Each structure stands twice: as structure tokens, then as C-alpha cells.
Amino acid sequence: MTLNSAHRALTVPAAPDTAACAAALEVATAYCSPALLNHSVRSYVWASAYAAQRGIEHDAELLYVSALLHDIGLVAEFDSHTIDFDVAGGHVAWVFAAGAGWPTERRQRLSEVIVRHMWDAVDVREDPEGHLLERATGVDISGRNLDDFTAGFQAKVLARYPRAGLSDEFLACFHDQAARKPQSSPAASVQGGLAERVRANPLDRPVD
């Protein structure tokens, strides 16, 4: 299948059918707002769909759990006043994975993928799941690389998982994190013009 035909044939991917994925969705649903929950699910959708059309081999369960928990450090119950939200989220995810019975190496991989989603870029050859999540969160937050997907596919994803005011909520979270932790990754994002990029995201515009 060519890239163009794969691009046209994309369908909205479902969650992997594992106990850990079901538990990750349960945790995210319990603690995240509707907007943040849908963002987390969409992050998996964009990542999985991109991997499918590009033929990127990856661990689907690891990717899904990473996507569902990647912003858990932003919620009040797991907010850290001393470390970056992504690092805090990695710790929460490590504990989650221990409870799920994952071996130590796999727990560490989960934590790494979550931390790396805030990197400017992740090498797909070294960390395919980190690369996919970093790319997918960029799509969903600022519209970066949105042209990887057709307008029709975008509309399907948004119809199933609406944005529900994500941009305002996300910016408020990052400004709060930046004010309390001026050396953090959110602070760097805010200083780097995050608000302008988020406000310009085509995903927040009505689809014709």
C-alpha cells in the first residue's frame, strides 16, 4: 500500500484490548476533565494512525497507556510543586505500571515516553513510542503536522472525541505551572509562544 492510499484508508483506531489499557482509561476518566481526557485519547488516535500510515512498528499497549497518562501530572491530585508535570506524570505512570504487573524495564519505558512527549523531537529509531506521542501531542495542542491527516479523518476524530474547550483549559494549566515553577517545561513553552500556537490550531476552527 502506498503512503497516499494509506492516508486515504485511515480509520479511527480503537484501544488495544488489554487489562492495562482498560485500567489506564479508567484512571484517566476518574481524574482528568472531559477536555483533558479526550485530548489524551486523541493523542493515541493521532499517534496510532500516523504509525499505521508510515509503517512504524511500535508497542501499541505501551503507546496507549502513555497517551492516556501523559498529562496526569497536570491534575490537582498529582500536581507536584517541586518537579515538572511531565516528570511527575512519569512517576505516577511508573507506579501504575507496577500495579499492572509490568516488569521494571517496561515501567521505566512508560515513564520515559511520558517525559519525552515534551521534547522538541524524539528519534523514531531510538524510541518509536516516544516519537509517536511527541508528534501526536503536537498535532492536538497546536496543530503541528496536522497535514499528516485528511480533513475527513480529522472530522471523524473530533466527532468521536470533541475538544470540549481544551485550548483554554490547557493554557490555563500551563500558565499556572509556569508561574509556580519558572524553570519547568511548561514555563519554557509559555515563554516560547505557546499561547499563539495554541490559538492558531486549525482543530479549534469549525469544520465545513
mmCIF file of C-alpha atoms in Angstrom:
data_model
loop_
_atom_site.group_PDB
_atom_site.id
_atom_site.type_symbol
_atom_site.label_atom_id
_atom_site.label_comp_id
_atom_site.label_asym_id
_atom_site.label_seq_id
_atom_site.Cartn_x
_atom_site.Cartn_y
_atom_site.Cartn_z
ATOM 1 C CA MET A 1 0.000 0.000 0.000
ATOM 2 C CA THR A 2 1.374 3.428 -0.948
ATOM 3 C CA LEU A 3 1.510 6.322 1.509
ATOM 4 C CA ASN A 4 -1.296 8.088 -0.363
ATOM 5 C CA SER A 5 -3.584 5.061 -0.235
ATOM 6 C CA ALA A 6 -2.780 4.514 3.460
ATOM 7 C CA HIS A 7 -3.566 8.199 4.043
ATOM 8 C CA ARG A 8 -6.986 7.772 2.441
ATOM 9 C CA ALA A 9 -7.761 4.466 4.178
ATOM 10 C CA LEU A 10 -7.215 5.624 7.756
ATOM 11 C CA THR A 11 -9.850 4.668 10.291
ATOM 12 C CA VAL A 12 -10.101 5.859 13.883
ATOM 13 C CA PRO A 13 -8.117 3.252 15.838
ATOM 14 C CA ALA A 14 -9.569 1.526 18.872
ATOM 15 C CA ALA A 15 -7.738 0.987 22.142
ATOM 16 C CA PRO A 16 -5.680 -2.190 22.408
ATOM 17 C CA ASP A 17 -7.665 -4.893 24.174
ATOM 18 C CA THR A 18 -5.544 -5.386 27.300
ATOM 19 C CA ALA A 19 -6.203 -5.079 31.019
ATOM 20 C CA ALA A 20 -3.585 -2.337 31.365
ATOM 21 C CA CYS A 21 -5.208 -0.239 28.648
ATOM 22 C CA ALA A 22 -8.640 -0.616 30.237
ATOM 23 C CA ALA A 23 -7.183 0.400 33.594
ATOM 24 C CA ALA A 24 -5.398 3.410 32.093
ATOM 25 C CA LEU A 25 -8.674 4.611 30.598
ATOM 26 C CA GLU A 26 -10.388 4.114 33.960
ATOM 27 C CA VAL A 27 -7.707 6.169 35.738
ATOM 28 C CA ALA A 28 -7.757 8.949 33.142
ATOM 29 C CA THR A 29 -11.557 9.087 33.235
ATOM 30 C CA ALA A 30 -11.554 9.310 37.039
ATOM 31 C CA TYR A 31 -9.007 12.116 37.318
ATOM 32 C CA CYS A 32 -8.984 14.114 34.074
ATOM 33 C CA SER A 33 -11.517 16.710 32.973
ATOM 34 C CA PRO A 34 -13.551 15.821 29.868
ATOM 35 C CA ALA A 35 -11.316 18.054 27.760
ATOM 36 C CA LEU A 36 -8.085 16.554 29.079
ATOM 37 C CA LEU A 37 -9.446 13.014 28.795
ATOM 38 C CA ASN A 38 -10.429 13.491 25.163
ATOM 39 C CA HIS A 39 -7.046 15.090 24.461
ATOM 40 C CA SER A 40 -5.334 12.022 25.902
ATOM 41 C CA VAL A 41 -7.421 9.635 23.804
ATOM 42 C CA ARG A 42 -6.963 11.743 20.664
ATOM 43 C CA SER A 43 -3.217 11.722 21.272
ATOM 44 C CA TYR A 44 -3.301 7.939 20.994
ATOM 45 C CA VAL A 45 -5.515 8.141 17.915
ATOM 46 C CA TRP A 46 -3.212 10.561 16.070
ATOM 47 C CA ALA A 47 -0.149 8.549 17.100
ATOM 48 C CA SER A 48 -1.576 5.170 16.139
ATOM 49 C CA ALA A 49 -2.971 6.421 12.831
ATOM 50 C CA TYR A 50 0.324 8.077 11.914
ATOM 51 C CA ALA A 51 2.199 4.872 12.743
ATOM 52 C CA ALA A 52 -0.198 2.876 10.565
ATOM 53 C CA GLN A 53 0.223 5.076 7.518
ATOM 54 C CA ARG A 54 4.013 5.286 7.926
ATOM 55 C CA GLY A 55 4.574 1.657 8.838
ATOM 56 C CA ILE A 56 6.212 2.488 12.175
ATOM 57 C CA GLU A 57 6.483 -0.615 14.335
ATOM 58 C CA HIS A 58 5.635 0.078 17.952
ATOM 59 C CA ASP A 59 4.202 -1.372 21.152
ATOM 60 C CA ALA A 60 0.513 -0.446 20.975
ATOM 61 C CA GLU A 61 -0.184 -1.118 24.646
ATOM 62 C CA LEU A 62 2.767 0.995 25.768
ATOM 63 C CA LEU A 63 1.725 3.796 23.422
ATOM 64 C CA TYR A 64 -1.890 3.771 24.609
ATOM 65 C CA VAL A 65 -1.068 3.781 28.313
ATOM 66 C CA SER A 66 1.490 6.538 27.735
ATOM 67 C CA ALA A 67 -1.053 8.636 25.868
ATOM 68 C CA LEU A 68 -3.772 8.175 28.475
ATOM 69 C CA LEU A 69 -1.455 9.115 31.363
ATOM 70 C CA HIS A 70 0.870 11.645 29.726
ATOM 71 C CA ASP A 71 -0.872 14.670 31.295
ATOM 72 C CA ILE A 72 -1.796 13.083 34.638
ATOM 73 C CA GLY A 73 0.739 15.385 36.317
ATOM 74 C CA LEU A 74 -1.460 18.380 35.449
ATOM 75 C CA VAL A 75 -4.437 17.262 37.528
ATOM 76 C CA ALA A 76 -4.785 18.540 41.092
ATOM 77 C CA GLU A 77 -4.416 15.162 42.749
ATOM 78 C CA PHE A 78 -0.997 14.517 41.160
ATOM 79 C CA ASP A 79 0.290 18.060 40.711
ATOM 80 C CA SER A 80 3.844 18.469 42.020
ATOM 81 C CA HIS A 81 5.095 21.776 43.356
ATOM 82 C CA THR A 82 8.730 20.734 43.007
ATOM 83 C CA ILE A 83 9.169 18.949 39.661
ATOM 84 C CA ASP A 84 7.895 19.331 36.104
ATOM 85 C CA PHE A 85 4.420 17.942 35.419
ATOM 86 C CA ASP A 86 5.774 15.544 32.788
ATOM 87 C CA VAL A 87 8.348 14.151 35.213
ATOM 88 C CA ALA A 88 5.683 13.853 37.915
ATOM 89 C CA GLY A 89 3.427 12.109 35.425
ATOM 90 C CA GLY A 90 6.207 9.684 34.614
ATOM 91 C CA HIS A 91 6.453 8.753 38.287
ATOM 92 C CA VAL A 92 2.693 8.262 38.563
ATOM 93 C CA ALA A 93 2.774 6.086 35.451
ATOM 94 C CA TRP A 94 5.644 4.002 36.881
ATOM 95 C CA VAL A 95 3.539 3.272 39.969
ATOM 96 C CA PHE A 96 0.518 2.476 37.775
ATOM 97 C CA ALA A 97 2.602 0.041 35.733
ATOM 98 C CA ALA A 98 3.915 -1.641 38.865
ATOM 99 C CA GLY A 99 0.319 -2.236 39.922
ATOM 100 C CA ALA A 100 -0.396 -3.633 36.472
ATOM 101 C CA GLY A 101 2.388 -6.172 36.947
ATOM 102 C CA TRP A 102 4.733 -4.751 34.324
ATOM 103 C CA PRO A 103 8.429 -5.605 34.786
ATOM 104 C CA THR A 104 10.771 -2.842 35.924
ATOM 105 C CA GLU A 105 12.194 -2.210 32.444
ATOM 106 C CA ARG A 106 8.722 -1.713 30.962
ATOM 107 C CA ARG A 107 7.705 0.642 33.773
ATOM 108 C CA GLN A 108 10.810 2.706 33.025
ATOM 109 C CA ARG A 109 9.959 2.796 29.319
ATOM 110 C CA LEU A 110 6.470 4.088 30.153
ATOM 111 C CA SER A 111 7.947 6.845 32.291
ATOM 112 C CA GLU A 112 10.452 7.766 29.566
ATOM 113 C CA VAL A 113 7.798 8.053 26.869
ATOM 114 C CA ILE A 114 5.720 10.386 29.043
ATOM 115 C CA VAL A 115 8.681 12.618 29.893
ATOM 116 C CA ARG A 116 9.818 12.736 26.263
ATOM 117 C CA HIS A 117 6.462 13.934 24.938
ATOM 118 C CA MET A 118 7.636 17.410 25.965
ATOM 119 C CA TRP A 119 10.873 17.162 23.979
ATOM 120 C CA ASP A 120 11.194 19.150 20.754
ATOM 121 C CA ALA A 121 11.771 15.892 18.876
ATOM 122 C CA VAL A 122 12.251 12.196 19.641
ATOM 123 C CA ASP A 123 14.205 9.928 17.279
ATOM 124 C CA VAL A 124 11.835 7.276 15.954
ATOM 125 C CA ARG A 125 14.727 4.808 15.611
ATOM 126 C CA GLU A 126 15.603 5.063 19.300
ATOM 127 C CA ASP A 127 12.118 5.419 20.786
ATOM 128 C CA PRO A 128 9.192 4.828 18.417
ATOM 129 C CA GLU A 129 6.548 5.249 21.136
ATOM 130 C CA GLY A 130 8.167 8.463 22.381
ATOM 131 C CA HIS A 131 8.371 9.759 18.824
ATOM 132 C CA LEU A 132 4.725 8.960 18.141
ATOM 133 C CA LEU A 133 3.447 10.529 21.355
ATOM 134 C CA GLU A 134 5.585 13.664 20.959
ATOM 135 C CA ARG A 135 4.323 14.099 17.408
ATOM 136 C CA ALA A 136 0.689 13.353 18.305
ATOM 137 C CA THR A 137 0.518 15.774 21.219
ATOM 138 C CA GLY A 138 1.917 18.465 18.945
ATOM 139 C CA VAL A 139 -0.868 17.749 16.464
ATOM 140 C CA ASP A 140 -3.543 18.005 19.117
ATOM 141 C CA ILE A 141 -2.300 21.020 21.069
ATOM 142 C CA SER A 142 -1.001 23.324 18.349
ATOM 143 C CA GLY A 143 -1.916 21.678 15.048
ATOM 144 C CA ARG A 144 1.751 20.971 14.246
ATOM 145 C CA ASN A 145 1.965 18.319 11.491
ATOM 146 C CA LEU A 146 -1.824 18.300 11.179
ATOM 147 C CA ASP A 147 -1.453 17.848 7.425
ATOM 148 C CA ASP A 148 -0.461 14.246 8.147
ATOM 149 C CA PHE A 149 -4.221 13.617 8.205
ATOM 150 C CA THR A 150 -7.006 14.367 5.771
ATOM 151 C CA ALA A 151 -9.747 16.807 6.714
ATOM 152 C CA GLY A 152 -12.189 13.882 6.654
ATOM 153 C CA PHE A 153 -10.165 11.892 9.160
ATOM 154 C CA GLN A 154 -9.772 14.940 11.388
ATOM 155 C CA ALA A 155 -13.544 15.431 11.369
ATOM 156 C CA LYS A 156 -14.143 11.792 12.334
ATOM 157 C CA VAL A 157 -11.749 12.045 15.262
ATOM 158 C CA LEU A 158 -13.244 15.303 16.540
ATOM 159 C CA ALA A 159 -16.789 13.978 16.202
ATOM 160 C CA ARG A 160 -15.918 10.982 18.347
ATOM 161 C CA TYR A 161 -13.700 12.848 20.824
ATOM 162 C CA PRO A 162 -14.715 16.558 20.933
ATOM 163 C CA ARG A 163 -12.225 19.171 22.066
ATOM 164 C CA ALA A 164 -14.574 20.478 24.797
ATOM 165 C CA GLY A 165 -12.666 23.705 25.427
ATOM 166 C CA LEU A 166 -9.233 22.061 25.577
ATOM 167 C CA SER A 167 -7.242 25.089 24.426
ATOM 168 C CA ASP A 168 -8.423 27.399 27.217
ATOM 169 C CA GLU A 169 -8.022 24.708 29.867
ATOM 170 C CA PHE A 170 -4.598 23.651 28.646
ATOM 171 C CA LEU A 171 -3.251 27.195 28.504
ATOM 172 C CA ALA A 172 -4.565 27.899 31.995
ATOM 173 C CA CYS A 173 -2.793 24.779 33.281
ATOM 174 C CA PHE A 174 0.488 25.689 31.615
ATOM 175 C CA HIS A 175 0.403 29.305 32.784
ATOM 176 C CA ASP A 176 -0.249 28.095 36.332
ATOM 177 C CA GLN A 177 2.609 25.592 36.109
ATOM 178 C CA ALA A 178 4.917 28.250 34.666
ATOM 179 C CA ALA A 179 4.110 30.759 37.410
ATOM 180 C CA ARG A 180 4.778 28.254 40.195
ATOM 181 C CA LYS A 181 7.747 26.504 38.535
ATOM 182 C CA PRO A 182 9.622 29.041 36.379
ATOM 183 C CA GLN A 183 12.334 26.532 35.403
ATOM 184 C CA SER A 184 9.834 23.915 34.211
ATOM 185 C CA SER A 185 8.998 22.648 30.733
ATOM 186 C CA PRO A 186 5.622 24.484 30.761
ATOM 187 C CA ALA A 187 7.443 27.715 31.585
ATOM 188 C CA ALA A 188 9.731 27.187 28.603
ATOM 189 C CA SER A 189 6.712 26.504 26.396
ATOM 190 C CA VAL A 190 4.897 29.627 27.591
ATOM 191 C CA GLN A 191 7.989 31.749 27.039
ATOM 192 C CA GLY A 192 8.366 30.198 23.588
ATOM 193 C CA GLY A 193 4.969 31.438 22.368
ATOM 194 C CA LEU A 194 2.732 28.508 23.273
ATOM 195 C CA ALA A 195 -0.406 30.660 23.524
ATOM 196 C CA GLU A 196 -0.070 31.949 19.976
ATOM 197 C CA ARG A 197 0.440 28.454 18.583
ATOM 198 C CA VAL A 198 -2.485 27.016 20.525
ATOM 199 C CA ARG A 199 -4.815 29.827 19.495
ATOM 200 C CA ALA A 200 -3.897 29.237 15.851
ATOM 201 C CA ASN A 201 -4.653 25.485 15.953
ATOM 202 C CA PRO A 202 -6.909 24.651 12.991
ATOM 203 C CA LEU A 203 -8.557 21.890 15.035
ATOM 204 C CA ASP A 204 -10.367 24.571 17.011
ATOM 205 C CA ARG A 205 -11.968 26.010 13.890
ATOM 206 C CA PRO A 206 -15.376 24.788 12.700
ATOM 207 C CA VAL A 207 -15.118 22.024 10.106
ATOM 208 C CA ASP A 208 -17.107 22.669 6.928
#
